[in-house]
């Protein structure tokens, strides 16, 4: 089986920095670095694709809406971080291209909010990230005026990930 690219990279970065094989004491560093590489990869790759395709604004709001909703609700997780990167970049790229009429965005947003209210992870409470989440919600509200269909689709897709964990 091929190793996860993100985890492989994190392992070798720790090994390079430490000058020897990582041990159990490096586990927290390894997990944090893997998470950081994964998230940075998603953002960088999504924004790079959006920049070259001319959908940068849509992509920025798609990421902000998805991320903020995810922070508050939780959701399905892929088995590998590389799988997460590939799926997330694909979602943000597709969302930035999809355009639904502004008059229909409520057909995506309202069911998504109902799903979130019922299925959200009750344990996934906002703890140390209050300011980031408030900024994210501000981005969502701004996005609803600038690119409402993109924001509605992002929230809708994030809401659908809640079904994958049950």
Tab-separated table of N, CA and C in Angstrom:
chain	number	residue	atom	x	y	z
A	1	UNK	N	0.845	-1.182	0.000
A	1	UNK	CA	0.000	0.000	0.000
A	1	UNK	C	0.892	1.248	0.000
A	2	UNK	N	0.523	2.210	-0.816
A	2	UNK	CA	1.300	3.444	-0.926
A	2	UNK	C	1.067	4.323	0.311
A	3	UNK	N	2.132	4.880	0.872
A	3	UNK	CA	1.954	5.730	2.060
A	3	UNK	C	1.251	7.037	1.697
A	4	UNK	N	0.571	7.599	2.679
A	4	UNK	CA	-0.090	8.880	2.504
A	4	UNK	C	0.978	9.953	2.271
A	5	UNK	N	0.832	10.718	1.201
A	5	UNK	CA	1.843	11.710	0.817
A	5	UNK	C	2.013	12.783	1.891
A	6	UNK	N	0.914	13.245	2.450
A	6	UNK	CA	0.985	14.295	3.470
A	6	UNK	C	1.710	13.777	4.713
A	7	UNK	N	1.333	12.593	5.167
A	7	UNK	CA	1.972	12.026	6.356
A	7	UNK	C	3.440	11.687	6.087
A	8	UNK	N	3.734	11.203	4.901
A	8	UNK	CA	5.115	10.898	4.515
A	8	UNK	C	5.968	12.165	4.565
A	9	UNK	N	5.417	13.259	4.030
A	9	UNK	CA	6.133	14.538	4.029
A	9	UNK	C	6.384	15.021	5.456
A	10	UNK	N	5.353	14.956	6.297
A	10	UNK	CA	5.506	15.386	7.692
A	10	UNK	C	6.558	14.544	8.406
A	11	UNK	N	6.523	13.248	8.199
A	11	UNK	CA	7.490	12.344	8.834
A	11	UNK	C	8.917	12.706	8.432
A	12	UNK	N	9.121	12.909	7.131
A	12	UNK	CA	10.470	13.200	6.654
A	12	UNK	C	10.945	14.609	7.039
A	13	UNK	N	10.034	15.554	7.170
A	13	UNK	CA	10.418	16.882	7.657
A	13	UNK	C	10.889	16.812	9.112
A	14	UNK	N	10.173	16.041	9.923
A	14	UNK	CA	10.581	15.886	11.325
A	14	UNK	C	11.921	15.153	11.392
A	15	UNK	N	12.054	14.121	10.582
A	15	UNK	CA	13.305	13.349	10.553
A	15	UNK	C	14.477	14.245	10.136
A	16	UNK	N	14.263	15.079	9.129
A	16	UNK	CA	15.302	15.994	8.646
A	16	UNK	C	15.663	17.018	9.723
A	17	UNK	N	14.636	17.607	10.365
A	17	UNK	CA	14.861	18.628	11.389
A	17	UNK	C	15.565	18.045	12.612
A	18	UNK	N	15.145	16.857	13.002
A	18	UNK	CA	15.695	16.228	14.201
A	18	UNK	C	17.061	15.589	13.940
A	19	UNK	N	17.287	15.165	12.718
A	19	UNK	CA	18.552	14.511	12.390
A	19	UNK	C	18.567	13.031	12.712
A	20	UNK	N	17.411	12.498	13.121
A	20	UNK	CA	17.298	11.064	13.408
A	20	UNK	C	15.843	10.642	13.235
A	21	UNK	N	15.587	9.357	13.440
A	21	UNK	CA	14.226	8.843	13.324
A	21	UNK	C	13.333	9.467	14.401
A	22	UNK	N	12.135	9.922	14.028
A	22	UNK	CA	11.203	10.431	15.038
A	22	UNK	C	10.809	9.312	16.009
A	23	UNK	N	10.591	9.663	17.269
A	23	UNK	CA	10.144	8.676	18.243
A	23	UNK	C	8.772	9.080	18.773
A	24	UNK	N	8.304	8.400	19.811
A	24	UNK	CA	6.964	8.653	20.337
A	24	UNK	C	6.787	10.083	20.833
A	25	UNK	N	7.851	10.701	21.298
A	25	UNK	CA	7.745	12.072	21.796
A	25	UNK	C	7.470	13.066	20.665
A	26	UNK	N	7.701	12.650	19.433
A	26	UNK	CA	7.459	13.512	18.278
A	26	UNK	C	6.057	13.336	17.694
A	27	UNK	N	5.243	12.491	18.300
A	27	UNK	CA	3.922	12.176	17.756
A	27	UNK	C	3.042	13.423	17.631
A	28	UNK	N	3.037	14.258	18.653
A	28	UNK	CA	2.208	15.469	18.616
A	28	UNK	C	2.691	16.420	17.517
A	29	UNK	N	3.984	16.559	17.386
A	29	UNK	CA	4.556	17.394	16.325
A	29	UNK	C	4.196	16.830	14.961
A	30	UNK	N	4.277	15.524	14.828
A	30	UNK	CA	3.946	14.842	13.576
A	30	UNK	C	2.485	15.084	13.193
A	31	UNK	N	1.577	14.917	14.152
A	31	UNK	CA	0.153	15.120	13.884
A	31	UNK	C	-0.126	16.576	13.502
A	32	UNK	N	0.448	17.499	14.252
A	32	UNK	CA	0.243	18.920	13.959
A	32	UNK	C	0.803	19.322	12.607
A	33	UNK	N	1.991	18.828	12.290
A	33	UNK	CA	2.615	19.142	11.004
A	33	UNK	C	1.825	18.532	9.850
A	34	UNK	N	1.329	17.316	10.033
A	34	UNK	CA	0.503	16.671	9.003
A	34	UNK	C	-0.754	17.493	8.743
A	35	UNK	N	-1.396	17.940	9.814
A	35	UNK	CA	-2.604	18.756	9.711
A	35	UNK	C	-2.304	20.080	9.009
A	36	UNK	N	-1.199	20.707	9.377
A	36	UNK	CA	-0.797	21.978	8.769
A	36	UNK	C	-0.503	21.814	7.277
A	37	UNK	N	0.239	20.787	6.917
A	37	UNK	CA	0.553	20.535	5.505
A	37	UNK	C	-0.728	20.282	4.719
A	38	UNK	N	-1.624	19.503	5.291
A	38	UNK	CA	-2.892	19.190	4.628
A	38	UNK	C	-3.707	20.457	4.366
A	39	UNK	N	-3.906	21.266	5.407
A	39	UNK	CA	-4.719	22.478	5.257
A	39	UNK	C	-4.079	23.494	4.320
A	40	UNK	N	-2.781	23.688	4.455
A	40	UNK	CA	-2.088	24.632	3.568
A	40	UNK	C	-2.140	24.159	2.117
A	41	UNK	N	-2.034	22.856	1.914
A	41	UNK	CA	-2.112	22.309	0.555
A	41	UNK	C	-3.477	22.571	-0.064
A	42	UNK	N	-4.527	22.352	0.716
A	42	UNK	CA	-5.885	22.589	0.211
A	42	UNK	C	-6.051	24.053	-0.185
A	43	UNK	N	-5.662	24.953	0.697
A	43	UNK	CA	-5.834	26.379	0.422
A	43	UNK	C	-4.980	26.812	-0.763
A	44	UNK	N	-3.704	26.458	-0.757
A	44	UNK	CA	-2.807	26.872	-1.831
A	44	UNK	C	-3.250	26.310	-3.183
A	45	UNK	N	-3.509	25.023	-3.253
A	45	UNK	CA	-3.898	24.412	-4.534
A	45	UNK	C	-5.232	24.958	-5.034
A	46	UNK	N	-6.202	25.107	-4.131
A	46	UNK	CA	-7.512	25.639	-4.530
A	46	UNK	C	-7.392	27.059	-5.064
A	47	UNK	N	-6.650	27.904	-4.345
A	47	UNK	CA	-6.493	29.293	-4.781
A	47	UNK	C	-5.664	29.396	-6.060
A	48	UNK	N	-4.670	28.537	-6.221
A	48	UNK	CA	-3.865	28.549	-7.451
A	48	UNK	C	-4.723	28.175	-8.654
A	49	UNK	N	-5.521	27.126	-8.517
A	49	UNK	CA	-6.411	26.725	-9.615
A	49	UNK	C	-7.406	27.836	-9.901
A	50	UNK	N	-7.990	28.414	-8.841
A	50	UNK	CA	-8.974	29.484	-9.016
A	50	UNK	C	-8.353	30.711	-9.669
A	51	UNK	N	-7.120	31.027	-9.314
A	51	UNK	CA	-6.438	32.176	-9.907
A	51	UNK	C	-6.279	31.981	-11.412
A	52	UNK	N	-5.834	30.809	-11.812
A	52	UNK	CA	-5.595	30.555	-13.234
A	52	UNK	C	-6.879	30.363	-14.030
A	53	UNK	N	-7.966	30.029	-13.360
A	53	UNK	CA	-9.239	29.856	-14.067
A	53	UNK	C	-10.141	31.081	-13.955
A	54	UNK	N	-9.711	32.084	-13.181
A	54	UNK	CA	-10.487	33.314	-13.076
A	54	UNK	C	-11.637	33.247	-12.087
A	55	UNK	N	-11.608	32.298	-11.176
A	55	UNK	CA	-12.683	32.155	-10.189
A	55	UNK	C	-12.182	32.382	-8.763
A	56	UNK	N	-11.259	33.294	-8.599
A	56	UNK	CA	-10.612	33.490	-7.303
A	56	UNK	C	-11.591	33.955	-6.222
A	57	UNK	N	-12.437	34.917	-6.526
A	57	UNK	CA	-13.382	35.433	-5.528
A	57	UNK	C	-14.319	34.323	-5.072
A	58	UNK	N	-14.856	33.571	-6.034
A	58	UNK	CA	-15.762	32.480	-5.693
A	58	UNK	C	-15.068	31.443	-4.817
A	59	UNK	N	-13.836	31.129	-5.148
A	59	UNK	CA	-13.086	30.126	-4.390
A	59	UNK	C	-12.804	30.596	-2.965
A	60	UNK	N	-12.434	31.847	-2.802
A	60	UNK	CA	-12.166	32.386	-1.461
A	60	UNK	C	-13.415	32.268	-0.594
A	61	UNK	N	-14.569	32.639	-1.130
A	61	UNK	CA	-15.800	32.558	-0.350
A	61	UNK	C	-16.246	31.115	-0.143
A	62	UNK	N	-15.985	30.242	-1.101
A	62	UNK	CA	-16.304	28.818	-0.928
A	62	UNK	C	-15.493	28.238	0.229
A	63	UNK	N	-14.211	28.543	0.266
A	63	UNK	CA	-13.344	28.049	1.344
A	63	UNK	C	-13.790	28.625	2.687
A	64	UNK	N	-14.063	29.926	2.734
A	64	UNK	CA	-14.467	30.568	3.995
A	64	UNK	C	-15.773	29.985	4.522
A	65	UNK	N	-16.758	29.807	3.643
A	65	UNK	CA	-18.054	29.278	4.072
A	65	UNK	C	-17.931	27.820	4.519
A	66	UNK	N	-17.224	27.022	3.746
A	66	UNK	CA	-17.060	25.605	4.072
A	66	UNK	C	-16.301	25.446	5.389
A	67	UNK	N	-15.187	26.164	5.520
A	67	UNK	CA	-14.342	26.045	6.704
A	67	UNK	C	-15.091	26.480	7.967
A	68	UNK	N	-15.792	27.606	7.889
A	68	UNK	CA	-16.509	28.108	9.061
A	68	UNK	C	-17.605	27.141	9.472
A	69	UNK	N	-18.355	26.657	8.492
A	69	UNK	CA	-19.417	25.703	8.798
A	69	UNK	C	-18.821	24.429	9.390
A	70	UNK	N	-17.708	23.997	8.850
A	70	UNK	CA	-17.035	22.785	9.333
A	70	UNK	C	-16.558	22.949	10.778
A	71	UNK	N	-16.057	24.128	11.117
A	71	UNK	CA	-15.579	24.390	12.479
A	71	UNK	C	-16.714	24.264	13.495
A	72	UNK	N	-17.898	24.665	13.097
A	72	UNK	CA	-19.027	24.683	14.014
A	72	UNK	C	-19.742	23.334	14.058
A	73	UNK	N	-19.785	22.618	12.930
A	73	UNK	CA	-20.621	21.423	12.844
A	73	UNK	C	-19.877	20.102	12.874
A	74	UNK	N	-18.600	20.080	12.525
A	74	UNK	CA	-17.900	18.801	12.373
A	74	UNK	C	-18.236	18.220	11.011
A	75	UNK	N	-18.085	16.916	10.858
A	75	UNK	CA	-18.420	16.278	9.588
A	75	UNK	C	-17.552	15.069	9.306
A	76	UNK	N	-17.786	14.453	8.170
A	76	UNK	CA	-17.094	13.244	7.727
A	76	UNK	C	-15.612	13.528	7.493
A	77	UNK	N	-14.771	12.571	7.851
A	77	UNK	CA	-13.333	12.688	7.609
A	77	UNK	C	-12.875	11.567	6.689
A	78	UNK	N	-11.996	11.907	5.769
A	78	UNK	CA	-11.403	10.906	4.887
A	78	UNK	C	-10.441	10.036	5.698
A	79	UNK	N	-10.132	8.855	5.166
A	79	UNK	CA	-9.199	7.950	5.857
A	79	UNK	C	-7.758	8.452	5.794
A	80	UNK	N	-7.406	9.181	4.725
A	80	UNK	CA	-6.043	9.698	4.599
A	80	UNK	C	-6.086	11.208	4.393
A	81	UNK	N	-5.023	11.871	4.793
A	81	UNK	CA	-4.946	13.320	4.603
A	81	UNK	C	-4.808	13.678	3.127
A	82	UNK	N	-4.118	12.848	2.362
A	82	UNK	CA	-4.008	13.103	0.924
A	82	UNK	C	-5.384	13.015	0.271
A	83	UNK	N	-6.187	12.048	0.681
A	83	UNK	CA	-7.560	11.944	0.180
A	83	UNK	C	-8.361	13.184	0.512
A	84	UNK	N	-8.151	13.709	1.704
A	84	UNK	CA	-8.825	14.938	2.122
A	84	UNK	C	-8.407	16.112	1.242
A	85	UNK	N	-7.123	16.217	0.958
A	85	UNK	CA	-6.621	17.305	0.109
A	85	UNK	C	-7.244	17.210	-1.281
A	86	UNK	N	-7.216	16.025	-1.872
A	86	UNK	CA	-7.750	15.843	-3.228
A	86	UNK	C	-9.244	16.150	-3.264
A	87	UNK	N	-10.005	15.617	-2.310
A	87	UNK	CA	-11.446	15.853	-2.288
A	87	UNK	C	-11.763	17.325	-2.040
A	88	UNK	N	-11.079	17.943	-1.090
A	88	UNK	CA	-11.348	19.351	-0.772
A	88	UNK	C	-11.033	20.272	-1.945
A	89	UNK	N	-9.887	20.070	-2.579
A	89	UNK	CA	-9.526	20.895	-3.741
A	89	UNK	C	-10.553	20.694	-4.853
A	90	UNK	N	-10.987	19.464	-5.059
A	90	UNK	CA	-11.999	19.181	-6.087
A	90	UNK	C	-13.306	19.901	-5.774
A	91	UNK	N	-13.728	19.831	-4.516
A	91	UNK	CA	-14.976	20.489	-4.112
A	91	UNK	C	-14.890	21.992	-4.338
A	92	UNK	N	-13.814	22.620	-3.882
A	92	UNK	CA	-13.699	24.073	-4.026
A	92	UNK	C	-13.587	24.489	-5.486
A	93	UNK	N	-12.919	23.689	-6.294
A	93	UNK	CA	-12.799	24.002	-7.720
A	93	UNK	C	-14.160	23.905	-8.398
A	94	UNK	N	-14.890	22.840	-8.117
A	94	UNK	CA	-16.208	22.656	-8.736
A	94	UNK	C	-17.179	23.734	-8.264
A	95	UNK	N	-17.195	23.998	-6.957
A	95	UNK	CA	-18.108	25.016	-6.429
A	95	UNK	C	-17.842	26.371	-7.067
A	96	UNK	N	-16.584	26.712	-7.277
A	96	UNK	CA	-16.281	28.025	-7.848
A	96	UNK	C	-16.750	28.133	-9.300
A	97	UNK	N	-16.956	27.002	-9.964
A	97	UNK	CA	-17.464	27.014	-11.337
A	97	UNK	C	-18.981	26.974	-11.415
A	98	UNK	N	-19.613	26.321	-10.455
A	98	UNK	CA	-21.067	26.182	-10.501
A	98	UNK	C	-21.727	27.530	-10.261
A	99	UNK	N	-22.722	27.783	-11.037
A	99	UNK	CA	-23.442	29.033	-10.856
A	99	UNK	C	-24.927	28.739	-10.912
A	100	UNK	N	-25.574	28.906	-9.780
A	100	UNK	CA	-27.018	28.759	-9.744
A	100	UNK	C	-27.601	30.166	-9.698
A	101	UNK	N	-28.785	30.343	-10.245
A	101	UNK	CA	-29.392	31.679	-10.194
A	101	UNK	C	-29.529	32.144	-8.740
A	102	UNK	N	-29.276	33.416	-8.520
A	102	UNK	CA	-29.330	33.960	-7.166
A	102	UNK	C	-30.680	33.729	-6.496
A	103	UNK	N	-31.733	33.668	-7.285
A	103	UNK	CA	-33.057	33.458	-6.708
A	103	UNK	C	-33.238	32.033	-6.179
A	104	UNK	N	-32.373	31.106	-6.573
A	104	UNK	CA	-32.486	29.711	-6.138
A	104	UNK	C	-31.556	29.344	-4.986
A	105	UNK	N	-30.693	30.255	-4.576
A	105	UNK	CA	-29.702	29.873	-3.573
A	105	UNK	C	-30.348	29.457	-2.257
A	106	UNK	N	-31.536	29.965	-1.957
A	106	UNK	CA	-32.224	29.560	-0.730
A	106	UNK	C	-32.632	28.090	-0.762
A	107	UNK	N	-32.843	27.536	-1.964
A	107	UNK	CA	-33.189	26.117	-2.084
A	107	UNK	C	-32.026	25.220	-1.647
A	108	UNK	N	-30.831	25.744	-1.656
A	108	UNK	CA	-29.671	25.004	-1.159
A	108	UNK	C	-29.368	25.367	0.293
A	109	UNK	N	-29.525	26.636	0.624
A	109	UNK	CA	-29.135	27.121	1.944
A	109	UNK	C	-30.081	26.650	3.049
A	110	UNK	N	-31.383	26.749	2.838
A	110	UNK	CA	-32.343	26.396	3.892
A	110	UNK	C	-32.270	24.911	4.263
A	111	UNK	N	-32.317	23.976	3.289
A	111	UNK	CA	-32.166	22.564	3.687
A	111	UNK	C	-30.829	22.289	4.381
A	112	UNK	N	-29.772	22.956	3.932
A	112	UNK	CA	-28.462	22.763	4.561
A	112	UNK	C	-28.497	23.209	6.016
A	113	UNK	N	-29.119	24.334	6.286
A	113	UNK	CA	-29.203	24.823	7.663
A	113	UNK	C	-30.056	23.902	8.533
A	114	UNK	N	-31.099	23.303	7.946
A	114	UNK	CA	-31.922	22.336	8.684
A	114	UNK	C	-31.101	21.088	9.005
A	115	UNK	N	-30.359	20.585	8.017
A	115	UNK	CA	-29.490	19.417	8.241
A	115	UNK	C	-28.481	19.720	9.338
A	116	UNK	N	-27.886	20.894	9.285
A	116	UNK	CA	-26.893	21.279	10.292
A	116	UNK	C	-27.526	21.341	11.678
A	117	UNK	N	-28.718	21.912	11.769
A	117	UNK	CA	-29.382	22.030	13.069
A	117	UNK	C	-29.681	20.658	13.671
A	118	UNK	N	-30.023	19.687	12.831
A	118	UNK	CA	-30.391	18.357	13.321
A	118	UNK	C	-29.177	17.448	13.503
A	119	UNK	N	-28.268	17.431	12.529
A	119	UNK	CA	-27.201	16.432	12.480
A	119	UNK	C	-25.845	16.906	12.980
A	120	UNK	N	-25.680	18.172	13.311
A	120	UNK	CA	-24.353	18.651	13.696
A	120	UNK	C	-23.831	17.878	14.892
A	121	UNK	N	-22.534	17.832	14.995
A	121	UNK	CA	-21.870	17.149	16.098
A	121	UNK	C	-21.993	18.023	17.335
A	122	UNK	N	-22.763	17.569	18.300
A	122	UNK	CA	-22.999	18.366	19.509
A	122	UNK	C	-21.707	18.579	20.299
A	123	UNK	N	-20.741	17.680	20.124
A	123	UNK	CA	-19.459	17.804	20.819
A	123	UNK	C	-18.546	18.825	20.148
A	124	UNK	N	-18.827	19.150	18.902
A	124	UNK	CA	-17.959	20.039	18.120
A	124	UNK	C	-18.321	21.485	18.442
A	125	UNK	N	-18.124	21.862	19.684
A	125	UNK	CA	-18.438	23.216	20.107
A	125	UNK	C	-17.251	24.132	19.834
A	126	UNK	N	-17.542	25.382	19.647
A	126	UNK	CA	-16.493	26.368	19.415
A	126	UNK	C	-15.790	26.586	20.753
A	127	UNK	N	-14.508	26.294	20.813
A	127	UNK	CA	-13.810	26.470	22.077
A	127	UNK	C	-12.825	27.628	22.009
A	128	UNK	N	-11.655	27.408	21.488
A	128	UNK	CA	-10.630	28.452	21.476
A	128	UNK	C	-10.638	29.276	20.191
A	129	UNK	N	-11.564	29.044	19.329
A	129	UNK	CA	-11.502	29.643	17.995
A	129	UNK	C	-12.587	30.695	17.775
A	130	UNK	N	-13.059	31.331	18.833
A	130	UNK	CA	-14.172	32.273	18.713
A	130	UNK	C	-13.934	33.355	17.662
A	131	UNK	N	-12.806	33.994	17.718
A	131	UNK	CA	-12.537	35.113	16.806
A	131	UNK	C	-12.466	34.634	15.365
A	132	UNK	N	-11.810	33.492	15.128
A	132	UNK	CA	-11.731	32.961	13.766
A	132	UNK	C	-13.104	32.604	13.229
A	133	UNK	N	-13.942	32.010	14.071
A	133	UNK	CA	-15.284	31.636	13.634
A	133	UNK	C	-16.128	32.877	13.381
A	134	UNK	N	-16.006	33.885	14.217
A	134	UNK	CA	-16.743	35.135	13.998
A	134	UNK	C	-16.308	35.764	12.673
A	135	UNK	N	-15.012	35.769	12.400
A	135	UNK	CA	-14.511	36.284	11.115
A	135	UNK	C	-15.048	35.449	9.958
A	136	UNK	N	-15.111	34.146	10.153
A	136	UNK	CA	-15.656	33.264	9.120
A	136	UNK	C	-17.122	33.545	8.847
A	137	UNK	N	-17.902	33.747	9.910
A	137	UNK	CA	-19.308	34.082	9.720
A	137	UNK	C	-19.464	35.434	9.028
A	138	UNK	N	-18.600	36.372	9.344
A	138	UNK	CA	-18.631	37.666	8.653
A	138	UNK	C	-18.346	37.468	7.165
A	139	UNK	N	-17.400	36.582	6.847
A	139	UNK	CA	-17.097	36.284	5.438
A	139	UNK	C	-18.293	35.636	4.755
A	140	UNK	N	-18.992	34.753	5.473
A	140	UNK	CA	-20.183	34.119	4.897
A	140	UNK	C	-21.245	35.168	4.604
A	141	UNK	N	-21.500	36.056	5.562
A	141	UNK	CA	-22.507	37.099	5.346
A	141	UNK	C	-22.131	38.003	4.175
A	142	UNK	N	-20.871	38.389	4.105
A	142	UNK	CA	-20.403	39.195	2.979
A	142	UNK	C	-20.557	38.411	1.674
A	143	UNK	N	-20.191	37.147	1.722
A	143	UNK	CA	-20.292	36.296	0.538
A	143	UNK	C	-21.716	36.121	0.052
A	144	UNK	N	-22.680	36.135	0.969
A	144	UNK	CA	-24.080	36.007	0.558
A	144	UNK	C	-24.523	37.188	-0.300
A	145	UNK	N	-23.861	38.320	-0.154
A	145	UNK	CA	-24.180	39.478	-0.989
A	145	UNK	C	-23.370	39.495	-2.280
A	146	UNK	N	-22.152	38.956	-2.243
A	146	UNK	CA	-21.273	39.001	-3.418
A	146	UNK	C	-21.474	37.792	-4.325
A	147	UNK	N	-21.417	36.598	-3.764
A	147	UNK	CA	-21.573	35.355	-4.539
A	147	UNK	C	-22.479	34.388	-3.761
A	148	UNK	N	-23.780	34.688	-3.695
A	148	UNK	CA	-24.668	33.880	-2.848
A	148	UNK	C	-24.724	32.401	-3.236
A	149	UNK	N	-24.675	32.088	-4.520
A	149	UNK	CA	-24.770	30.682	-4.910
A	149	UNK	C	-23.542	29.900	-4.455
A	150	UNK	N	-22.373	30.501	-4.512
A	150	UNK	CA	-21.142	29.832	-4.074
A	150	UNK	C	-21.189	29.534	-2.582
A	151	UNK	N	-21.607	30.504	-1.794
A	151	UNK	CA	-21.694	30.319	-0.345
A	151	UNK	C	-22.747	29.269	-0.007
A	152	UNK	N	-23.905	29.340	-0.651
A	152	UNK	CA	-24.967	28.367	-0.389
A	152	UNK	C	-24.522	26.952	-0.744
A	153	UNK	N	-23.846	26.786	-1.871
A	153	UNK	CA	-23.361	25.457	-2.264
A	153	UNK	C	-22.305	24.941	-1.292
A	154	UNK	N	-21.423	25.806	-0.828
A	154	UNK	CA	-20.398	25.391	0.142
A	154	UNK	C	-21.030	24.897	1.432
A	155	UNK	N	-21.978	25.651	1.945
A	155	UNK	CA	-22.643	25.265	3.187
A	155	UNK	C	-23.439	23.981	2.977
A	156	UNK	N	-24.084	23.858	1.821
A	156	UNK	CA	-24.864	22.660	1.512
A	156	UNK	C	-23.968	21.421	1.452
A	157	UNK	N	-22.846	21.508	0.771
A	157	UNK	CA	-21.937	20.359	0.669
A	157	UNK	C	-21.358	20.010	2.036
A	158	UNK	N	-20.997	21.012	2.826
A	158	UNK	CA	-20.504	20.734	4.179
A	158	UNK	C	-21.587	20.056	5.003
A	159	UNK	N	-22.828	20.503	4.874
A	159	UNK	CA	-23.920	19.876	5.624
A	159	UNK	C	-24.073	18.407	5.232
A	160	UNK	N	-23.873	18.093	3.964
A	160	UNK	CA	-23.989	16.705	3.512
A	160	UNK	C	-22.893	15.816	4.108
A	161	UNK	N	-21.748	16.396	4.486
A	161	UNK	CA	-20.690	15.583	5.104
A	161	UNK	C	-21.086	15.116	6.501
A	162	UNK	N	-22.112	15.719	7.071
A	162	UNK	CA	-22.572	15.292	8.389
A	162	UNK	C	-23.171	13.896	8.338
A	163	UNK	N	-23.722	13.503	7.191
A	163	UNK	CA	-24.313	12.174	7.057
A	163	UNK	C	-23.252	11.085	7.035
A	164	UNK	N	-22.056	11.395	6.584
A	164	UNK	CA	-20.997	10.403	6.460
A	164	UNK	C	-20.450	9.903	7.780
A	165	UNK	N	-20.683	10.626	8.874
A	165	UNK	CA	-20.109	10.194	10.145
A	165	UNK	C	-21.057	9.351	10.961
A	166	UNK	N	-22.274	9.223	10.595
A	166	UNK	CA	-23.257	8.467	11.401
A	166	UNK	C	-23.261	7.006	11.034
